[in-house]
């Protein structure tokens, strides 16, 4: 499908369903999700950022571009060390797509290695795009595939991935991410819950396409999962500005982080939060800066928990979004994350 990314950076294995899906308001979509309709069957309205929010994005990009680049370089070197030079990057659309592009460009710049990069859909509760996987496996050996995403929150997608790859011989379910505060993969750039600037925005920093869709009314049996292209946002597109700002730091050195071992974070902290706030559905808890941002952009939040309100260099955009939407921000002694979004239960008081 059409995106604002160049084909030499990524091959997008998605079906274009532009004009075939009607976007729903955040409130209507949340209502339907909580009534049992799967989120992948609906197209969310894209958040239109305010001038204040965009200023915070550019500030975040300025502060975190070097950290992001260091995480890309560290992750890239770990991938090469583990798999060798024969790699096929398969990023998980949409958050993983710019990370896959950055890794591809890092390999080319630092090691003069040109690797294929595909972006495909995986959906919690619906699985990986089997047609996209078949397409890739017809062209490449299974052992060369390396899945890539932006971050791990409480681990729902990595668990979905590990379950799904069992049907593909020699395909590894180990996910490579920039940030892994949940300590769930050995292929990480950092375990710090830091702000990846692209997490602040939706389509305008991710190739101008929507989050992925799996609605059988528009996706046939032999189709890839779908997405919408936002042509109307072309003048606001900063997808390559983000990529280029990170790339500037690829010549700098990075410090290898010593991973803390024997920590079983996974759902533990989320479960503690659920007990504390009497939340019955663990899916209403979204830990991590990236996931908290998504809650504010795409869901109906009840409350935002932050480790420290003064850490505006990391959570300034979260505080601004919460202010715009009138959402309570509460300090909470988070152990492994800087922020956690709590989704509002529309059917009962939480």
C-alpha positions as MATLAB code, in Angstrom:
seq = 'XXXXXXXXXXXXXXXXXXXXXXXXXXXXXXXXXXXXXXXXXXXXXXXXXXXXXXXXXXXXXXXXXXXXXXXXXXXXXXXXXXXXXXXXXXXXXXXXXXXXXXXXXXXXXXXXXXXXXXXXXXXXXXXXXXXXXXXXXXXXXXXXXXXXXXXXXXXXXXXXXXXXXXXXXXXXXXXXXXXXXXXXXXXXXXXXXXXXXXXXXXXXXXXXXXXXXXXXXXXXXXXXXXXXXXXXXXXXXXXXXXXXXXXXXXXXXXXXXXXXXXXXXXXXXXXXXXXXXXXXXXXXXXXXXXXXXXXXXXXXXXXXXXXXXXXXXXXXXXXXXXXXXXXXXXXXXXXXXXXXXXXXXXXXXX';
ca = [
       0.000    0.000    0.000;
       0.990    3.640   -0.321;
       2.808    5.252    2.600;
       5.147    8.223    2.817;
       8.111    5.888    3.320;
      10.469    5.083    0.448;
      10.444    1.537   -0.907;
      14.188    1.252   -0.362;
      13.534    1.764    3.366;
      10.601   -0.593    3.856;
       8.288   -2.897    1.927;
       4.831   -2.409    3.425;
       2.829   -5.642    3.389;
      -0.582   -4.143    4.105;
      -3.771   -3.808    2.075;
      -4.890   -0.246    1.394;
      -8.427    0.111    2.772;
      -8.550    3.897    2.454;
     -12.144    5.121    1.939;
     -13.470    1.682    2.917;
     -13.452    2.367    6.659;
     -15.223    5.139    8.551;
     -13.150    6.479   11.448;
     -14.850    6.422   14.828;
     -14.478    8.913   17.642;
     -12.370    7.778   20.575;
     -15.444    7.593   22.803;
     -17.520    5.557   20.327;
     -14.647    3.206   19.592;
     -13.942    2.660   23.297;
     -17.621    1.945   23.913;
     -17.637   -0.698   21.185;
     -14.380   -2.272   22.399;
     -15.837   -2.650   25.886;
     -18.985   -4.152   24.358;
     -16.844   -6.894   22.838;
     -16.020   -5.628   19.329;
     -12.335   -6.204   18.617;
     -10.266   -3.030   18.319;
      -8.765   -4.152   14.993;
     -12.200   -4.063   13.336;
     -12.454   -0.285   13.771;
     -10.526    2.716   12.505;
      -9.734    5.347   15.148;
      -9.813    9.061   14.449;
      -6.293   10.456   14.206;
      -5.432   12.861   17.017;
      -4.843   16.375   15.715;
      -2.024   17.724   17.889;
      -2.174   21.239   19.304;
       0.665   23.725   18.821;
       1.617   23.198   22.458;
       1.797   19.448   21.986;
       3.870   19.720   18.799;
       6.279   22.015   20.632;
       6.671   19.287   23.255;
       7.278   16.709   20.515;
      10.113   18.750   19.017;
      11.519   19.319   22.486;
      11.383   15.567   23.130;
      13.068   14.887   19.796;
      15.844   17.335   20.687;
      16.430   15.780   24.111;
      15.998   12.119   23.193;
      17.365   11.800   19.650;
      20.823   10.818   20.904;
      19.407    8.323   23.428;
      17.205    6.836   20.711;
      20.169    6.547   18.335;
      22.242    4.840   21.025;
      19.437    2.348   21.606;
      19.234    1.685   17.843;
      22.991    1.112   17.601;
      23.106   -1.124   20.666;
      20.133   -3.139   19.428;
      21.551   -3.377   15.915;
      24.864   -4.733   17.159;
      23.091   -7.310   19.317;
      21.087   -8.486   16.306;
      24.236   -8.835   14.181;
      26.047  -10.652   16.979;
      23.190  -13.116   17.369;
      22.129  -13.692   13.757;
      25.097  -12.671   11.626;
      24.849  -10.535    8.493;
      22.104  -12.547    6.797;
      19.111  -10.766    8.320;
      15.596   -9.930    7.195;
      14.032   -7.232    9.354;
      10.289   -7.661    9.874;
       8.903   -4.724   11.817;
       5.513   -4.792   13.494;
       3.388   -2.019   12.045;
       2.993    0.758   13.040;
       5.255    1.542   16.009;
       7.933   -0.865   14.822;
       8.117    0.503   11.282;
      10.337    3.567   11.891;
      12.542    1.478   14.193;
      13.034   -1.059   11.406;
      14.009    1.757    9.044;
      16.516    3.105   11.564;
      18.073   -0.343   12.034;
      18.285   -0.877    8.277;
      19.995    2.493    7.819;
      22.359    1.830   10.732;
      23.477   -1.474    9.211;
      24.114    0.253    5.881;
      25.963    3.227    7.347;
      28.048    1.428    9.957;
      28.678   -1.964    8.326;
      27.769   -1.487    4.637;
      25.255   -4.318    4.974;
      22.027   -3.978    2.995;
      19.211   -5.953    4.598;
      15.591   -6.371    3.466;
      12.975   -4.715    5.663;
       9.287   -5.583    5.625;
       6.580   -4.223    7.882;
       3.595   -6.430    8.694;
       0.648   -6.560   11.058;
       0.228   -8.497   14.268;
      -2.891   -7.955   16.354;
      -3.473   -9.003   19.943;
      -6.139  -11.692   19.957;
      -6.122  -12.033   16.162;
      -2.548  -13.078   15.536;
       0.073  -12.359   12.910;
      -0.745  -11.679    9.257;
      -0.360  -15.171    7.812;
      -0.437  -13.989    4.191;
       2.373  -11.532    4.883;
       4.401  -14.272    6.559;
       3.899  -16.592    3.596;
       5.020  -13.805    1.257;
       8.242  -13.278    3.217;
       8.985  -16.981    3.666;
       8.707  -17.563   -0.088;
      11.550  -15.075   -0.578;
      13.748  -15.611    2.488;
      14.941  -18.371    4.789;
      13.005  -18.642    8.035;
      16.132  -18.389   10.204;
      16.970  -14.936    8.829;
      13.765  -13.277   10.063;
      14.154  -10.792   12.898;
      10.990   -9.202   14.273;
      11.269   -5.574   15.400;
       9.060   -3.286   17.482;
       9.422   -0.015   19.344;
       9.023   -1.074   22.958;
       7.526   -3.656   25.302;
       4.849   -2.512   27.736;
       3.556   -5.419   29.764;
       4.308   -7.899   26.995;
       1.006   -8.684   25.261;
       2.416   -8.417   21.730;
       5.603  -10.370   22.390;
       3.484  -13.159   23.876;
       1.202  -13.055   20.833;
       4.248  -13.226   18.569;
       5.818  -16.146   20.424;
       2.558  -18.066   20.199;
       2.078  -17.303   16.504;
       5.570  -18.256   15.296;
       5.154  -21.801   16.586;
       3.402  -22.556   13.291;
       6.504  -21.526   11.301;
       9.498  -23.835   11.478;
      12.799  -22.078   12.287;
      11.190  -18.646   12.758;
      12.300  -17.093   16.044;
       9.790  -15.301   18.235;
      12.452  -13.230   19.970;
      11.432   -9.624   19.508;
      13.995   -6.845   19.063;
      12.924   -3.559   20.674;
      14.489   -0.237   21.566;
      13.059   -0.178   25.096;
      12.290   -3.206   27.258;
      11.410   -2.051   30.780;
       9.498   -5.331   31.196;
      12.739   -7.364   30.823;
      11.192   -9.807   28.351;
      13.788  -10.032   25.569;
      17.555  -10.223   25.218;
      17.398   -8.064   22.083;
      16.878   -4.584   23.505;
      18.496   -1.186   23.165;
      17.813   -0.317   26.792;
      15.672   -1.533   29.670;
      14.978    2.068   30.643;
      11.433    3.330   30.136;
      12.583    6.267   28.041;
      10.680    8.410   25.579;
      11.042    7.254   21.979;
       9.998   10.494   20.230;
       7.973    8.710   17.539;
       5.696    7.379   20.310;
       4.391   10.924   20.834;
       2.532   11.053   17.533;
       0.502    8.823   15.251;
       0.558    8.717   11.448;
       2.461   11.963   10.845;
       5.635   10.412   12.249;
       4.954    6.867   11.018;
       4.602    6.991    7.254;
       1.081    8.493    7.161;
      -0.697    5.177    7.578;
      -3.126    4.082   10.264;
      -2.806    1.378   12.850;
      -3.548   -1.971   11.242;
      -7.055   -3.233   10.513;
      -8.460   -6.749   10.464;
     -12.117   -6.430    9.554;
     -13.494   -9.218    7.365;
     -15.803   -6.755    5.628;
     -12.752   -5.254    3.906;
     -10.045   -7.911    4.391;
     -10.436  -11.058    2.314;
      -9.034  -14.507    3.023;
      -6.002  -13.945    0.784;
      -5.423  -10.290    1.684;
      -2.817   -8.769    3.927;
      -4.150   -7.034    7.011;
      -5.213   -3.504    6.144;
      -4.463    0.133    6.875;
      -5.575    3.572    5.737;
      -3.347    6.180    4.064;
      -3.882    9.744    5.292;
      -3.316   11.812    2.159;
      -4.856   14.836    3.873;
      -1.939   14.881    6.343;
       0.828   15.008    3.728;
       1.719   18.634    4.505;
       2.114   17.732    8.185;
       4.223   14.631    7.580;
       7.440   14.547    9.626;
       8.214   10.836    9.268;
      11.605   11.401    7.647;
      12.449   14.360    9.837;
      12.315   11.942   12.780;
      14.461    9.338   10.988;
      17.074   11.896    9.953;
      17.313   13.484   13.407;
      18.137   10.086   14.914;
      20.553    9.146   12.115;
      22.716   12.179   12.876;
      24.031   10.404   15.960;
      24.996    7.093   14.344;
      28.683    8.059   14.320;
      28.765    8.494   18.091;
      29.674    5.816   20.614;
      27.181    4.184   22.923;
      27.448    2.615   26.360;
      26.444   -1.034   26.693;
      23.857   -1.365   29.437;
      24.262   -4.173   31.928;
      20.888   -5.874   32.122;
      19.506   -6.642   35.559;
      18.955  -10.378   35.723;
      16.397  -12.546   37.473;
      13.671   -9.932   37.354;
      10.259  -11.268   36.459;
       8.470   -8.039   35.682;
       6.065   -9.146   32.952;
       2.554   -8.672   34.353;
       3.669   -8.359   37.971;
       3.577   -4.590   38.296;
       0.394   -4.374   36.228;
      -1.235   -6.915   38.529;
      -0.211   -4.887   41.567;
      -1.766   -1.775   40.024;
      -4.941   -3.723   39.216;
      -5.246   -4.786   42.834;
      -4.512   -1.302   44.157;
      -7.115    0.400   41.949;
      -9.651   -2.476   41.882;
      -9.353   -2.992   38.118;
     -10.696   -6.372   37.011;
      -9.466   -6.363   33.390;
      -5.654   -6.369   33.089;
      -6.029   -4.999   29.540;
      -7.186   -1.701   31.073;
      -3.655   -1.208   32.430;
      -1.024    0.063   29.978;
       2.423    0.501   31.563;
       5.292    2.394   29.965;
       5.669    5.800   28.333;
       4.749    4.504   24.871;
       1.641    2.651   26.020;
       0.508    5.540   28.231;
       0.792    7.851   25.243;
      -1.329    5.456   23.184;
      -4.000    5.422   25.891;
      -4.216    9.208   25.710;
      -4.190    9.291   21.907;
      -6.487    6.363   21.099;
      -8.452    5.237   24.141;
     -10.634    6.791   26.855;
      -8.366    7.187   29.888;
      -9.543    7.067   33.483;
      -6.318    8.095   35.155;
      -2.614    8.433   34.408;
      -0.008    7.228   36.887;
       3.488    8.712   36.786;
       6.552    7.983   38.841;
       7.513   11.633   39.157;
       5.596   14.617   37.779;
       8.791   16.660   37.600;
      10.345   14.332   34.967;
       8.987   16.517   32.184;
      11.869   15.629   29.901;
      10.290   12.156   29.695;
       6.595   12.737   30.358;
       5.976   16.358   29.335;
       3.856   15.277   26.361;
       1.829   12.957   28.617;
       1.129   15.787   31.053;
       0.065   18.041   28.158;
      -2.268   15.424   26.654;
      -3.795   14.720   30.054;
      -4.320   18.448   30.580;
      -5.994   18.813   27.164;
      -8.316   15.894   27.890;
      -8.994   16.739   31.537;
      -7.498   13.495   32.841;
      -6.161   13.141   36.387;
      -2.416   12.549   36.689;
      -1.391   10.875   39.929;
       2.069   10.162   41.275;
       2.507    6.474   42.054;
       5.616    4.489   43.091;
       6.128    2.707   39.762;
       9.083    0.330   39.913;
      10.031   -0.311   36.297;
       8.092    2.328   34.382;
       7.859    6.107   34.336;
       4.163    6.173   33.445;
       1.119    3.940   33.264;
      -2.217    4.623   31.576;
      -5.445    3.329   33.092;
      -8.368    2.947   30.686;
     -11.800    4.032   31.839;
     -14.349    1.293   32.405;
     -17.421    2.685   30.639;
     -19.697    0.024   32.096;
     -19.000    0.577   35.779;
     -17.093    2.682   38.234;
     -13.571    1.352   38.506;
];
